[in-house]
Coordinates of C-alpha atoms in Angstrom, one line a residue:
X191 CA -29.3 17.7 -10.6
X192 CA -30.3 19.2 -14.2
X193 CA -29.4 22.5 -13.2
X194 CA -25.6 23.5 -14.1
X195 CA -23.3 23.8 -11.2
X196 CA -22.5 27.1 -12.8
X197 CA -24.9 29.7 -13.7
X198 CA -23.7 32.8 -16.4
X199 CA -27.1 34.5 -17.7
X200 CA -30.6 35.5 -17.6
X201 CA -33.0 36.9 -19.3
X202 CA -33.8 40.3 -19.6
X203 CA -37.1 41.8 -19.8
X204 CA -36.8 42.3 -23.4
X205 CA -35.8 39.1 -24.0
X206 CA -32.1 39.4 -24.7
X207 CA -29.6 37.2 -23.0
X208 CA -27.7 39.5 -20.2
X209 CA -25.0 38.5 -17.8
X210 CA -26.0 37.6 -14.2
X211 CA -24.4 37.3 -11.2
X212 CA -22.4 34.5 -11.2
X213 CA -23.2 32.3 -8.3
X214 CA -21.0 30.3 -7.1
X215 CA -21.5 26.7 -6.3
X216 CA -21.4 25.5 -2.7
X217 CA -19.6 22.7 -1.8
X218 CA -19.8 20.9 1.6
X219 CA -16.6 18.9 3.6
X220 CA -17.1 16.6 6.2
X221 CA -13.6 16.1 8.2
X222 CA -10.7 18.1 8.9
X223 CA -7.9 15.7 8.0
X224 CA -4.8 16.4 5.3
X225 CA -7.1 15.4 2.9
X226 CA -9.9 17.8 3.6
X227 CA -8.0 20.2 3.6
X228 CA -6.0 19.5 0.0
X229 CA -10.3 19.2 -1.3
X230 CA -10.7 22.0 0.2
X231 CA -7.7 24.5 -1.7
X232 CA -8.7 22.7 -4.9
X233 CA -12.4 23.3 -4.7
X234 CA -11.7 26.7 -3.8
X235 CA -9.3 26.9 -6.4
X236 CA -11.6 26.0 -8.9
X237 CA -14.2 28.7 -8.1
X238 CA -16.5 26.7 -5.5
X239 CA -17.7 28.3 -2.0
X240 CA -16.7 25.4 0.5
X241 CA -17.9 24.7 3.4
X242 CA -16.1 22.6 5.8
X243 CA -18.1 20.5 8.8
X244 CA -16.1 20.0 11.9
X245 CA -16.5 18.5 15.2
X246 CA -14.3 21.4 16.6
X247 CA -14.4 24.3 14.3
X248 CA -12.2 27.2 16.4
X249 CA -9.4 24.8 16.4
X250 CA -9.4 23.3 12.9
X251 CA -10.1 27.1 11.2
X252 CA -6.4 28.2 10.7
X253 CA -5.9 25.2 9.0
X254 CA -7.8 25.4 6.0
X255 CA -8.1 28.1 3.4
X256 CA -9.3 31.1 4.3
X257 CA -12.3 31.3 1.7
X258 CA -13.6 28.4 3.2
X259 CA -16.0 28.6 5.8
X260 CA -15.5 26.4 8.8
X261 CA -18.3 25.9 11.1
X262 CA -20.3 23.0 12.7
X263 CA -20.8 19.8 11.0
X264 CA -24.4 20.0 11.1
X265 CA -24.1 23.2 10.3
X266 CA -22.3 23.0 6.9
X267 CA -25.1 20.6 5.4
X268 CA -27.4 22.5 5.4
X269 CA -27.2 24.4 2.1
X270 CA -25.0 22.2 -0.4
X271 CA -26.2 20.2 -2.7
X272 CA -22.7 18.1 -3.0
X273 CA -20.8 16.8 0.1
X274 CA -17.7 15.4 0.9
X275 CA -17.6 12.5 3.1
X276 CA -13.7 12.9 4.1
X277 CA -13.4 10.3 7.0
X278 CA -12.3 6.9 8.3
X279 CA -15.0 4.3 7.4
X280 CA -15.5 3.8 11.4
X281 CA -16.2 7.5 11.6
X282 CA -19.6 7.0 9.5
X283 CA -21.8 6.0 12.2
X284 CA -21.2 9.7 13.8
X285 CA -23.2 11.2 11.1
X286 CA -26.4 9.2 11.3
X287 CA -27.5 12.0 13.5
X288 CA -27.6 14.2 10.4
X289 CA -29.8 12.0 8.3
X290 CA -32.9 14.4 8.5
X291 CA -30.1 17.6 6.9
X292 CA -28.2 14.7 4.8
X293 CA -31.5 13.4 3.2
X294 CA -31.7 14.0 -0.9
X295 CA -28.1 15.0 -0.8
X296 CA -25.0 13.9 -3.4
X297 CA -22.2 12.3 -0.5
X298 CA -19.2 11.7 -2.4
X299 CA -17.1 9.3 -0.4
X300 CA -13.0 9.5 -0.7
X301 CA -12.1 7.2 2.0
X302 CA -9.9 4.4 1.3
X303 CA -9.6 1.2 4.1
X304 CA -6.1 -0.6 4.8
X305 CA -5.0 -4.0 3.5
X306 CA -6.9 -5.9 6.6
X307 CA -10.1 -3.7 6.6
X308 CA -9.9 -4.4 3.0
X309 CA -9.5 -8.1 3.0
X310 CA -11.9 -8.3 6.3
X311 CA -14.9 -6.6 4.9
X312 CA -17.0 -7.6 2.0
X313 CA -18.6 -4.5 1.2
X314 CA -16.7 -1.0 0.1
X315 CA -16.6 1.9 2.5
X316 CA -19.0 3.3 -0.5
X317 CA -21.6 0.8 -0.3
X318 CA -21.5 0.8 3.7
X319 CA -22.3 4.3 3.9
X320 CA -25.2 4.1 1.1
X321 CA -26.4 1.8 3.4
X322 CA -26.2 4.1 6.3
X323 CA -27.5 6.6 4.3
X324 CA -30.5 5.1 1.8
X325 CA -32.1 8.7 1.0
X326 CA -29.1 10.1 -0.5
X327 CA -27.3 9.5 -3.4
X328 CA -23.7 8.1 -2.7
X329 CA -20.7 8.6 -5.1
X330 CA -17.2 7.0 -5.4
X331 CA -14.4 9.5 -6.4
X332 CA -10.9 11.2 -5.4
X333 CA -10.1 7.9 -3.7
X334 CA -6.9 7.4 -5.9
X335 CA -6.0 11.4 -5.8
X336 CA -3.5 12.0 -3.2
X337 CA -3.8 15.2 -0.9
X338 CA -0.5 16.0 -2.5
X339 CA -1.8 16.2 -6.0
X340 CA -5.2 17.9 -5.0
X341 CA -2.6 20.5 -3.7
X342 CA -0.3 20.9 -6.4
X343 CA -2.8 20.6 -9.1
X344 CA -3.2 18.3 -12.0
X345 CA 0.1 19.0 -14.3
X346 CA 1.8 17.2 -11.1
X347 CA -0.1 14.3 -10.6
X348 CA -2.3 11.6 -12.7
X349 CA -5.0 13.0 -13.9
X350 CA -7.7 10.5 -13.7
X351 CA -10.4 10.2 -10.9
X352 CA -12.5 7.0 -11.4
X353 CA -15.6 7.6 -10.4
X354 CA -18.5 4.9 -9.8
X355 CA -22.1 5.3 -8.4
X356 CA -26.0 3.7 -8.9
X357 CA -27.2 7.1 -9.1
X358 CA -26.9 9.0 -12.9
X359 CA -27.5 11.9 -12.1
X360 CA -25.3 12.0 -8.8
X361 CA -22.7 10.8 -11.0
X362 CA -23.3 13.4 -14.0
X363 CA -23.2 16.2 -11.0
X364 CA -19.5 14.9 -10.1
X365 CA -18.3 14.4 -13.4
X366 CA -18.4 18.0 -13.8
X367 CA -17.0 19.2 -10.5
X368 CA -14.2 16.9 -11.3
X369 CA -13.7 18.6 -14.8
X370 CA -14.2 22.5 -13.2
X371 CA -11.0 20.8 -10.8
X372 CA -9.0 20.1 -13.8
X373 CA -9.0 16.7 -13.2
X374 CA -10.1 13.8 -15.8
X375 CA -13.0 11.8 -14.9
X376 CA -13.3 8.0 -15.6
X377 CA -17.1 6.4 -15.4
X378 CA -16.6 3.4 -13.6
X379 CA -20.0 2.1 -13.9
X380 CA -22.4 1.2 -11.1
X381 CA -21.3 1.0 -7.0
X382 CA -20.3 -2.2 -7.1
X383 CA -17.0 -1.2 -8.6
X384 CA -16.2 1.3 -5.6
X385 CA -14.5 -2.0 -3.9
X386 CA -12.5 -2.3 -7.2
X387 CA -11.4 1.7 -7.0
X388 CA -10.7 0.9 -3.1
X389 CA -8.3 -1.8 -4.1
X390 CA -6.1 0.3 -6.5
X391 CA -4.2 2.4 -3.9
X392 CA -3.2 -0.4 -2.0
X393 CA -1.3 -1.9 -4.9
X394 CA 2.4 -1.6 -4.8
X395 CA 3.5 -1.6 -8.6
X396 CA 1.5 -5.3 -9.8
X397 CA 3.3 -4.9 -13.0
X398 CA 6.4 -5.1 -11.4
X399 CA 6.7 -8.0 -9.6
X400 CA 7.6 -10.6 -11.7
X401 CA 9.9 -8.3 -14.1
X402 CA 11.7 -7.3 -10.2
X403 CA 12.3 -11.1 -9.1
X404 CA 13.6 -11.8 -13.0
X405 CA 16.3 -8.9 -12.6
X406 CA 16.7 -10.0 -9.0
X407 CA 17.1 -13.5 -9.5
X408 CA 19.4 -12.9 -12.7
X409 CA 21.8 -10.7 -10.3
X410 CA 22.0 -12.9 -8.1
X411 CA 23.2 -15.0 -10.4
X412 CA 25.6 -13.7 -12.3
X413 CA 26.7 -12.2 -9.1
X414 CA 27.5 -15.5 -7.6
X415 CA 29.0 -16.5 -10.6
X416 CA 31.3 -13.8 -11.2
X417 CA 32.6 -14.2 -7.8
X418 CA 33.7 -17.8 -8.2
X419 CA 35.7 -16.8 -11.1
X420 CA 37.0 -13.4 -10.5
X421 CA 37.8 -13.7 -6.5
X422 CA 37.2 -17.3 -4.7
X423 CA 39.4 -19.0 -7.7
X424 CA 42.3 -17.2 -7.5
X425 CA 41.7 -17.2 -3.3
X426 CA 42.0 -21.1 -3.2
X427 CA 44.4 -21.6 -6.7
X428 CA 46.8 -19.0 -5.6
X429 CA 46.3 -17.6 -2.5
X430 CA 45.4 -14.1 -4.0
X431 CA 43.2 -11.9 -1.8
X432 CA 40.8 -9.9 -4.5
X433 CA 38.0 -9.6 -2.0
X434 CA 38.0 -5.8 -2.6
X435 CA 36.4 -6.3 -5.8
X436 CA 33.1 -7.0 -4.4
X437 CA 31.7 -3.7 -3.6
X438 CA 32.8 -2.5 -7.3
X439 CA 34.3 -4.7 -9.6
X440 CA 32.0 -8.0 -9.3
X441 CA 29.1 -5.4 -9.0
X442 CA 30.7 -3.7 -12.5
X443 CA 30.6 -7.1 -14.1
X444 CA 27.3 -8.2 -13.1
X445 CA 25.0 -5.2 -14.5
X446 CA 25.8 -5.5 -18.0
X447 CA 24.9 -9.2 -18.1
X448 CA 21.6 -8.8 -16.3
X449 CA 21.0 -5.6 -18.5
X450 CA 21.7 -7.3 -21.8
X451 CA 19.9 -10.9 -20.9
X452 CA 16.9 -8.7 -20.2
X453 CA 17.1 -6.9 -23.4
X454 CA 16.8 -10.3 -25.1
X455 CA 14.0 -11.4 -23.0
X456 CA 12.6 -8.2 -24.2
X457 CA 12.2 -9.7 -27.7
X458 CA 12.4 -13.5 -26.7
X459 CA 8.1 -13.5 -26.4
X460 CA 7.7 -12.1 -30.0
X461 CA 9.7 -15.0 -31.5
X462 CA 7.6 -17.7 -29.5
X463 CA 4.6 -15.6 -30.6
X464 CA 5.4 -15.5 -34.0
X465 CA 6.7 -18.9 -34.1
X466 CA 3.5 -20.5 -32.8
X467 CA 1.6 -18.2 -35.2
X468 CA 3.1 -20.0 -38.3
X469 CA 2.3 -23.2 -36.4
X470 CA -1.4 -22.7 -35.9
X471 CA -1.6 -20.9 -39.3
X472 CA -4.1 -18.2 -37.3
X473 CA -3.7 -15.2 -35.2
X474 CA -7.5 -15.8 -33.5
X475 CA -6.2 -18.6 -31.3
X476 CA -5.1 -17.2 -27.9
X477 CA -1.4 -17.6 -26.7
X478 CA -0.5 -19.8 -23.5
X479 CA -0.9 -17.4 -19.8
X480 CA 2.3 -17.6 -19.6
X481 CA 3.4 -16.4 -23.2
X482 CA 0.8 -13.6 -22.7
X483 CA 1.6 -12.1 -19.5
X484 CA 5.3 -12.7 -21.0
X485 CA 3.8 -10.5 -23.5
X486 CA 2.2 -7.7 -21.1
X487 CA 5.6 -7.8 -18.9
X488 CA 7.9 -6.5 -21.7
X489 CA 7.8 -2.8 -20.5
X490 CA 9.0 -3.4 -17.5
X491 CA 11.4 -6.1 -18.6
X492 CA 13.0 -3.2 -21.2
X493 CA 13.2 -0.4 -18.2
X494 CA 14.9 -2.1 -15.7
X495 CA 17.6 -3.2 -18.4
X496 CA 17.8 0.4 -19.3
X497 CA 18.5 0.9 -15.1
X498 CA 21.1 -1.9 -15.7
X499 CA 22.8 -0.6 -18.5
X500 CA 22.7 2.9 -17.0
X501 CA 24.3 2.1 -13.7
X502 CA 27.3 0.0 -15.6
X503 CA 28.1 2.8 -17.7
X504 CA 28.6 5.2 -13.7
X505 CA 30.2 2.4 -12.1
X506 CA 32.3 1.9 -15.4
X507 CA 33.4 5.8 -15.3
X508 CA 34.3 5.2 -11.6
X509 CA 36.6 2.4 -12.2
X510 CA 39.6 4.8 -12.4
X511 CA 39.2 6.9 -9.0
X512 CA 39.6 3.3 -6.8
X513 CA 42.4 3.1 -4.7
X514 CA 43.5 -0.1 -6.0
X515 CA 43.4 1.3 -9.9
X516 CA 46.0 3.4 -8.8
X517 CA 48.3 0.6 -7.3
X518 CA 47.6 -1.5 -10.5
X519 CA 48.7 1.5 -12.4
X520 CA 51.9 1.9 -9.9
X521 CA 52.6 -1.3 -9.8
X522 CA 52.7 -2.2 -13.8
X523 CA 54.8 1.4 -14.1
X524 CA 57.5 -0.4 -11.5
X525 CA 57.2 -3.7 -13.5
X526 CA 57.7 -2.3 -16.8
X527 CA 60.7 -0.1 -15.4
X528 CA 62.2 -3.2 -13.7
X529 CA 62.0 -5.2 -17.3
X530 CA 63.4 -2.3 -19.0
X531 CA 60.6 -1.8 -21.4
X532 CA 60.3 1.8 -22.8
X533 CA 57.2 1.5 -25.3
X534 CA 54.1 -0.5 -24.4
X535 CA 51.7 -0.5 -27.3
X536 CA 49.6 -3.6 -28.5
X537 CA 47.9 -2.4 -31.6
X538 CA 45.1 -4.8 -31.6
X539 CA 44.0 -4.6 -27.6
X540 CA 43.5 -0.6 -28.6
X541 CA 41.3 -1.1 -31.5
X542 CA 39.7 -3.5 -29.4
X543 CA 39.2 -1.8 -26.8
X544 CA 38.2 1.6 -29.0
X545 CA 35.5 -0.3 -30.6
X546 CA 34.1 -1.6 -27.3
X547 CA 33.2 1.6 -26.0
X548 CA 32.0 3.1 -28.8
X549 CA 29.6 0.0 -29.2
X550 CA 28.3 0.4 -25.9
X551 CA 27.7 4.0 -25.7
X552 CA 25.4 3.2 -29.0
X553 CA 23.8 0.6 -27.0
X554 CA 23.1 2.7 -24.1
X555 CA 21.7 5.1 -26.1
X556 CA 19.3 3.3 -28.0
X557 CA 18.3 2.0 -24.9
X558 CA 17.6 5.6 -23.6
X559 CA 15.7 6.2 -26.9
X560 CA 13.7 3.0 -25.7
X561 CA 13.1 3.6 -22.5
X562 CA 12.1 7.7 -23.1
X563 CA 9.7 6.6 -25.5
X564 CA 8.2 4.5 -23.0
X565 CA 6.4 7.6 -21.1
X566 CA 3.1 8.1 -21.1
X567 CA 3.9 12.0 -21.6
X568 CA 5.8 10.7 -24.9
X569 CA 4.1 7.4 -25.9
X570 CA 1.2 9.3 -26.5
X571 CA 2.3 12.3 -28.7
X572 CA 3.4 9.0 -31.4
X573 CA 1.2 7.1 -33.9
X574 CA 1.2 4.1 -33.6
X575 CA 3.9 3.3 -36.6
X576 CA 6.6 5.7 -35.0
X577 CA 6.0 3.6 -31.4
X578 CA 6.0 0.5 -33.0
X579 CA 9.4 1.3 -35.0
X580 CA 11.1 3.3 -32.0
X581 CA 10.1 -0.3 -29.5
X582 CA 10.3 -2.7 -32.1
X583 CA 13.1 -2.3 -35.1
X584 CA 15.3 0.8 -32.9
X585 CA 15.0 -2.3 -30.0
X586 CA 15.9 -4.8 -31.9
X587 CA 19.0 -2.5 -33.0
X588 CA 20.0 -1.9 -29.9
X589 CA 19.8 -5.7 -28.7
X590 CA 22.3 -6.3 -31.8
X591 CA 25.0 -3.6 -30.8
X592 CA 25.3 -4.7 -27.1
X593 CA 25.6 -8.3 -29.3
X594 CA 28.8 -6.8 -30.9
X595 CA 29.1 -5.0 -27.3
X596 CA 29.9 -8.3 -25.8
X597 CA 31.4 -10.4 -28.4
X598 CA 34.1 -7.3 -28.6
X599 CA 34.7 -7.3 -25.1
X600 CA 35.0 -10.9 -25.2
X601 CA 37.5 -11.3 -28.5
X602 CA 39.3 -14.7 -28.2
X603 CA 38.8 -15.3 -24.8
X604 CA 36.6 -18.1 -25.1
X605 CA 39.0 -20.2 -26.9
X606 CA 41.4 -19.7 -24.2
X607 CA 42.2 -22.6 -21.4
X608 CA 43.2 -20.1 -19.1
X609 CA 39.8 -18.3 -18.6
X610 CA 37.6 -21.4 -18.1
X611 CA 38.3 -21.2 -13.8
X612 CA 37.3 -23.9 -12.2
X613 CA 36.2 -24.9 -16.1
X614 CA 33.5 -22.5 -16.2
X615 CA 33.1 -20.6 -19.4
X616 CA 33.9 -16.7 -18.9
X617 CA 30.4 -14.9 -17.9
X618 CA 30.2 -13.0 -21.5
X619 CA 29.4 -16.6 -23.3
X620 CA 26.4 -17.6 -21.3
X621 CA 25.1 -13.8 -21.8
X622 CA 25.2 -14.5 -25.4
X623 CA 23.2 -17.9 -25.6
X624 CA 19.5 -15.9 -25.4
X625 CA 20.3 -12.4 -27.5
X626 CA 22.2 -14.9 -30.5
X627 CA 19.0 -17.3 -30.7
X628 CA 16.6 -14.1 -30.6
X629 CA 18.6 -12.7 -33.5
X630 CA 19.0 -15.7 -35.4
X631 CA 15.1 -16.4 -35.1
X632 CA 14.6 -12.8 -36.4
X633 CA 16.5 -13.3 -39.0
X634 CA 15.1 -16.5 -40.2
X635 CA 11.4 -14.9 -40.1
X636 CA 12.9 -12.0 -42.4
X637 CA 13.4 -15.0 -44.7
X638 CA 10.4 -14.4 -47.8
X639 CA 9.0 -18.0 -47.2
X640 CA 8.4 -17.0 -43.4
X641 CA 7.4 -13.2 -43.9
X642 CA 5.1 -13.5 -46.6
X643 CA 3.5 -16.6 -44.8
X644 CA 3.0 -14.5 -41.4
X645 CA 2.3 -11.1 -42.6
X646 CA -0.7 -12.9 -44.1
X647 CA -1.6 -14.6 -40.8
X648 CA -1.3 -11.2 -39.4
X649 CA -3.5 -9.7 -41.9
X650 CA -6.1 -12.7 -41.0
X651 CA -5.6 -14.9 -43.0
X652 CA -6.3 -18.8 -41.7
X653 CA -4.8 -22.4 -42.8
X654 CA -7.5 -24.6 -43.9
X655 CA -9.4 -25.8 -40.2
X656 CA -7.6 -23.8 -38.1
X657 CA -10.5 -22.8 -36.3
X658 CA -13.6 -24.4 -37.2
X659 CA -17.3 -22.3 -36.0
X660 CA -20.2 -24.6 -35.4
X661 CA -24.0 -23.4 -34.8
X662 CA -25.3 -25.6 -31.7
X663 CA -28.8 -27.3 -32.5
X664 CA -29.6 -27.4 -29.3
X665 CA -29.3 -26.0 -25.8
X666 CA -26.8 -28.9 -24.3
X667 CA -24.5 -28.4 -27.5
X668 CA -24.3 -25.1 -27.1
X669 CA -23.0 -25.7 -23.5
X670 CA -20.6 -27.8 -24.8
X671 CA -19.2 -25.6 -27.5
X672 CA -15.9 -23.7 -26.9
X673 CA -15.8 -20.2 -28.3
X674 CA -13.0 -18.6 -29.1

């Protein structure tokens, strides 16, 4: 395994480096599925002779590329140092029968069980086939690749292949195949994390979760509770039928209050962090689990109020084409006719309604700024100052325009009787109860007694006994002792 997979020169007989033949390396496939065959165009791709290894070779041929040799499994064994174990994990036991050709020999498994085989079995499909196969030298990699990706290349996929094994130099040997593919290789460390790399396809979005429920749940809400006001009120107060509005309207009035109560539960966990860092008079001492993962959820929280924001400004732009717009529009034409009123023009309802909109398309856009900068692709071409000022003071910008977003949409409405139906407060104040304390708290730490106090902290500096470090003098205190 010493030996590069590549070789360029040779010696002359004078002693001076000439260039050789290059020979290509050969690279064995056992299995003729989708994925086989994405390994295969890849490896070929990348200037490896392949050999594929089927049960049924006339009828699998067409299928693959046609620089790659398809023949016998225990045919395509024989030569390459570097195989490719693409089958199901029940498939294994068909190859002990090639043990003798397998013996010495890299096999580099990609398999990946289901949620039940996972959960049923103990061991990974990694460690099961080292244990099939003692005399060769097994490797975990490509698991988390996706035939599609192998297919398209790297620039269209995640680059990364983790890649695990007890062997170094089997590992070494892949490392570089994986870089002559393109691809990225992560060292994952000894076998015993293949069942950890077998875990990470079957994981639909973990970071998602809770942030998902929290949007759900907070539509839901404000759903419900736009509905009582806006169309079962007037239903059973006046016999008005407004149950149109549902599809639309309620749906129109409901996004930008889940949007912007996200936004300030964006920022909420910084306060609380900050606020309990003043307390303690340390940064060392680590924050509640539910404050952190509060923490480690904020991405998330900020992207789907972006997705919010963004679908209230389309289904804002489509409030004009409804039918019922139109009738509204008829309808107050006839009335003002009917009252004989030429001229209808309140001056303060424009502005109003001029500054609105202009506040919310600079919300929306420094939400866009937000959530673009949120890319990998674009994350990563920032220092860390520019990322912290684009997330943390452009953020905290735009959580104070859709502030003035909402308290222009709302006016004076709150100090009118008629808008409490069924005395509940008009869905605009309980939006603003979360984003005003955020604000105010940010405001208050900009305070020099405050700032000066926690940039310190920050910078590590402790209050007298905030954490104390003792040396054990003996075994049983050292049990005892909590280190933090």
């Amino acid at each position: 395994m010493d030996k590069p997979l590549i070789s360029r020169h040779l010696m002359d007989s004078d002693g001076s480096l000439a260039e050789a033949p290059i020979e290509v390396p050969k690279v064995g496939i056992l299995g003729s599925g989708d994925f086989a065959r994405s390994l295969a165009t890849r490896l070929v791709d990348s200037g490896f002779s392949v050999v594929v290894g089927s049960r049924n070779p006339k009828r699998t041929a067409g299928l693959f590329p046609p620089a790659a040799r398809v023949t016998f499994q225990k045919e395509a064994v024989g030569s390459p140092e570097v195989i490719f174990v693409a089958m199901f994990r029940e498939h294994y036991s068909t190859l002990c029968g090639l043990s003798d050709q397998l013996a010495g020999k890299i096999l580099v498994d990609v398999s990946n069980p289901t949620e039940q085989e996972h959960l049923r079995n103990r061991e990974s499909n990694a460690e099961y086939l080292a244990s099939l196969f003692p005399t060769c030298a097994v490797v975990k990699a490509f698991n988390v690749i996706s035939a599609w990706t192998l297919q398209a290349g790297p620039r269209d996929g995640n680059r990364q292949v983790p890649i695990c094994s007890d062997q170094p130099e089997a590992k070494r040997a892949v490392l570089e195949m994986v870089r002559a593919m393109g691809f990225a290789p992560v060292d994952m460390g000894s076998l015993a994390s293949a069942r950890e790399l077998e875990a990470m396809p079957l994981r639909l979005l973990p970071g998602w979760k809770v942030p998902a429920f929290l949007a759900l749940g907070l539509f839901v809400f404000f759903y419900i509770y736009n509905f009582v006001r806006d169309v079962l009120q007037p239903y059973v107060q006046q016999g008005k039928n407004r149950f149109y509005k549902l599809p639309v309207s309620v749906v129109n009035m409901t996004l930008p209050c889940v949007a912007y109560v996200l936004l300030s539960l964006v920022y909420l966990p910084g306060v609380l962090a900050a606020a309990l860092q003043l307390h303690r008079g340390t940064k060392y001492r680590r924050f509640p689990d539910w404050l952190d993962h509060w923490l480690q959820h904020r991405k998330q929280i900020g992207l789907l109020s972006f997705f919010c924001a963004a679908l209230h400004a389309l289904y804002s732009f489509c409030l004009p084409l409804r039918r019922s717009h139109r009738y509204d529009l008829v309808n107050l034409a006839v009335e003002q006719v009917l009252a004989n009123k030429s001229h209808l023009w309140k001056e303060e309802e424009v502005w109003r309604m001029e500054i609105y909109l202009s506040l919310g398309v600079l919300a929306l856009g420094t939400l866009s700024l937000l959530a673009v900068t949120s890319l990998p692709s674009i994350a990563n071409s920032l220092n860390w100052r520019e990322f912290s000022f684009v997330q943390s003071t452009l953020g905290f910008v735009g959580l104070v325009l859709s502030t003035l977003h909402t308290l222009t949409y709302g006016w004076t409405r709150a100090f009118e009787e008629s808008r409490y139906k069924f005395y509940l407060p008009p869905t605009f104040t309980l939006t603003l109860l979360v984003p005003c304390v955020v604000i105010l708290a940010k405001g208050l730490f900009l305070l020099p007694c405050f700032s000066r106090r926690l940039t310190k902290i920050r910078k590590g500096w402790e209050k007298d006994g905030a954490i104390n470090f003792t040396r054990p003098v003996d075994h049983a205190l050292a049990q005892k002792t909590s280190h933090v």
